[in-house]
Amino acid sequence: MLNQEVYDKVVAKFAEKFGGKPEVVSYAPGRIEVLGNHTDYNEGFVFSAAIDKGTFFAVSPSGDDKVTLVALDMDETYETTLAAVAKVESGATWANYPLGTFNWLMGGAPAKAGKGFKAVFGGNIPLGAGLSSSAALEMATAIARQKVYGSTFGKTELAKIGQKAEHTFAGCPCGLLDQASSMYGQPGALVKSDFRTNEFESVPMGDGVAFMMVKSNAKHALVDGAYASRRQACEDAAKYFAGVLRKKVTHLRDVTMAEWVLYRGGLSETTAKRAVHPIGEDERVLQGAALLEKGDLKGFGALMYDSHESSRNWFENSCEELDTIVDAAKAIPEVLGARLSGGGFGGSCCLLVDPAAADKISAAITKEYKAKYGDEPVCSLIKPSEGAHLV
Ligand code: GLA
């Protein structure tokens, strides 16, 4: 089993805390975003993949109204009761991910008396790296709790429940990308998502290439406003285009690059810059799909570099550290493409690489990064892997 040693630790902790075996154990992976940045809430397209690191959630009914959550990696316990399930404002805010998911799985109403639970969760997704450890926890919670209580939500519905937990309990107005990637990942394949129709297609990556994640040491925090302000700018721009274009526009998905060029003059400089990023990203994902079909990985990689330029110049969700990594990657022939992955403002870059040259690539990037910042980035090869499932 993938990540067996993490599973063993979670189950051992469960036995230590509660005695016996958990009734249900689930697993959900983190994700990398490969192409298509900040397009999900604009109803656009994304290429992503579930990664080979994830979170296990082990749970049994408590038989009463008590809810106990144990975070193995932080060695912390949070206790509440069914009637008191609510956003945790301070202290154990990590509990917001499983609690919020539980809350919306129950339709936002307190669960029936006697339906409490005790759970231990733990995983190996580095925190703050932009690999969606929070979505993994939500999805692991969702499928385990659904099994215990016999609800029958489909994958997309469970993803939306996790997203609602982010919005209302964790305070990040994210799109559906992270949760959907964790649910729909397939080994050796990318997930191509259409966030208008919520169709999720599996696209094989082909042999001879791999992804390398390079984690900067720059802070990545999406809940302190920068993410929300980008989203707001996109929504403002969509409203503007709905007014000036003679067609139906509900999201930036409906606006072409040619239309942006012609009509951008009516937007503020900043809003125009924000809007062009998802518009360009949608085009790049569709081009990328055509290139992958032809097996043109070099062409696909070039689009990843373009995506990063667009983040750097227009959306301004990159930072010096991420730019340093991408610039260093460009000078290495065995790297086909590189870009920031996920929300931005820190976190990680995703590189498309020749896996045979992995050591050479990490050494070269580490050297450049260290010369500038004194510390080392973390480089790891990622295997696109299976999505969330019961163990
Ligand atoms: C974060 C969000 C996602 C998505 C990406 C950017 O990961 O949680 O919904 O918007 O940023 O593409």
PDB file of N, CA, C and O in Angstrom, residues 7 41 79-80 133 151 208 224 300 353 356:
ATOM      1  N   TYR A   7       0.045   4.904   7.417  1.00  0.00           N
ATOM      2  CA  TYR A   7      -1.161   4.163   7.819  1.00  0.00           C
ATOM      3  C   TYR A   7      -0.920   3.458   9.164  1.00  0.00           C
ATOM      4  O   TYR A   7      -1.735   3.554  10.081  1.00  0.00           O
ATOM      5  N   TYR A  41     -12.211  28.937 -10.066  1.00  0.00           N
ATOM      6  CA  TYR A  41     -13.375  29.743  -9.667  1.00  0.00           C
ATOM      7  C   TYR A  41     -13.827  30.679 -10.784  1.00  0.00           C
ATOM      8  O   TYR A  41     -14.822  31.362 -10.648  1.00  0.00           O
ATOM      9  N   GLU A  79     -11.668  18.302  21.311  1.00  0.00           N
ATOM     10  CA  GLU A  79     -12.902  17.632  21.722  1.00  0.00           C
ATOM     11  C   GLU A  79     -14.067  18.596  21.691  1.00  0.00           C
ATOM     12  O   GLU A  79     -13.951  19.753  22.101  1.00  0.00           O
ATOM     13  N   THR A  80     -15.204  18.101  21.215  1.00  0.00           N
ATOM     14  CA  THR A  80     -16.420  18.899  21.250  1.00  0.00           C
ATOM     15  C   THR A  80     -17.613  17.942  21.297  1.00  0.00           C
ATOM     16  O   THR A  80     -17.439  16.740  21.508  1.00  0.00           O
ATOM     17  N   SER A 133      -2.599  20.001   1.512  1.00  0.00           N
ATOM     18  CA  SER A 133      -2.788  19.093   2.637  1.00  0.00           C
ATOM     19  C   SER A 133      -4.186  19.280   3.238  1.00  0.00           C
ATOM     20  O   SER A 133      -4.788  18.327   3.727  1.00  0.00           O
ATOM     21  N   SER A 151     -24.116   7.759   4.027  1.00  0.00           N
ATOM     22  CA  SER A 151     -24.625   8.660   2.985  1.00  0.00           C
ATOM     23  C   SER A 151     -24.007   8.236   1.649  1.00  0.00           C
ATOM     24  O   SER A 151     -23.068   7.435   1.608  1.00  0.00           O
ATOM     25  N   GLY A 208       8.779   8.591 -19.707  1.00  0.00           N
ATOM     26  CA  GLY A 208      10.023   9.356 -19.835  1.00  0.00           C
ATOM     27  C   GLY A 208       9.998  10.738 -19.202  1.00  0.00           C
ATOM     28  O   GLY A 208      10.980  11.469 -19.272  1.00  0.00           O
ATOM     29  N   ASP A 224      -4.937  34.904   4.170  1.00  0.00           N
ATOM     30  CA  ASP A 224      -4.807  36.280   4.634  1.00  0.00           C
ATOM     31  C   ASP A 224      -5.077  37.334   3.565  1.00  0.00           C
ATOM     32  O   ASP A 224      -4.486  38.399   3.569  1.00  0.00           O
ATOM     33  N   PHE A 300       4.345  21.349 -24.303  1.00  0.00           N
ATOM     34  CA  PHE A 300       3.563  21.455 -23.066  1.00  0.00           C
ATOM     35  C   PHE A 300       4.379  22.193 -22.005  1.00  0.00           C
ATOM     36  O   PHE A 300       3.882  23.076 -21.306  1.00  0.00           O
ATOM     37  N   VAL A 353      10.076  17.286 -15.780  1.00  0.00           N
ATOM     38  CA  VAL A 353      11.505  16.948 -15.895  1.00  0.00           C
ATOM     39  C   VAL A 353      11.746  15.563 -16.494  1.00  0.00           C
ATOM     40  O   VAL A 353      10.850  14.712 -16.518  1.00  0.00           O
ATOM     41  N   ALA A 356      15.522  10.879 -15.118  1.00  0.00           N
ATOM     42  CA  ALA A 356      16.890  10.352 -15.059  1.00  0.00           C
ATOM     43  C   ALA A 356      17.864  11.439 -14.612  1.00  0.00           C
ATOM     44  O   ALA A 356      18.953  11.144 -14.097  1.00  0.00           O
TER      45      ALA A 356
END
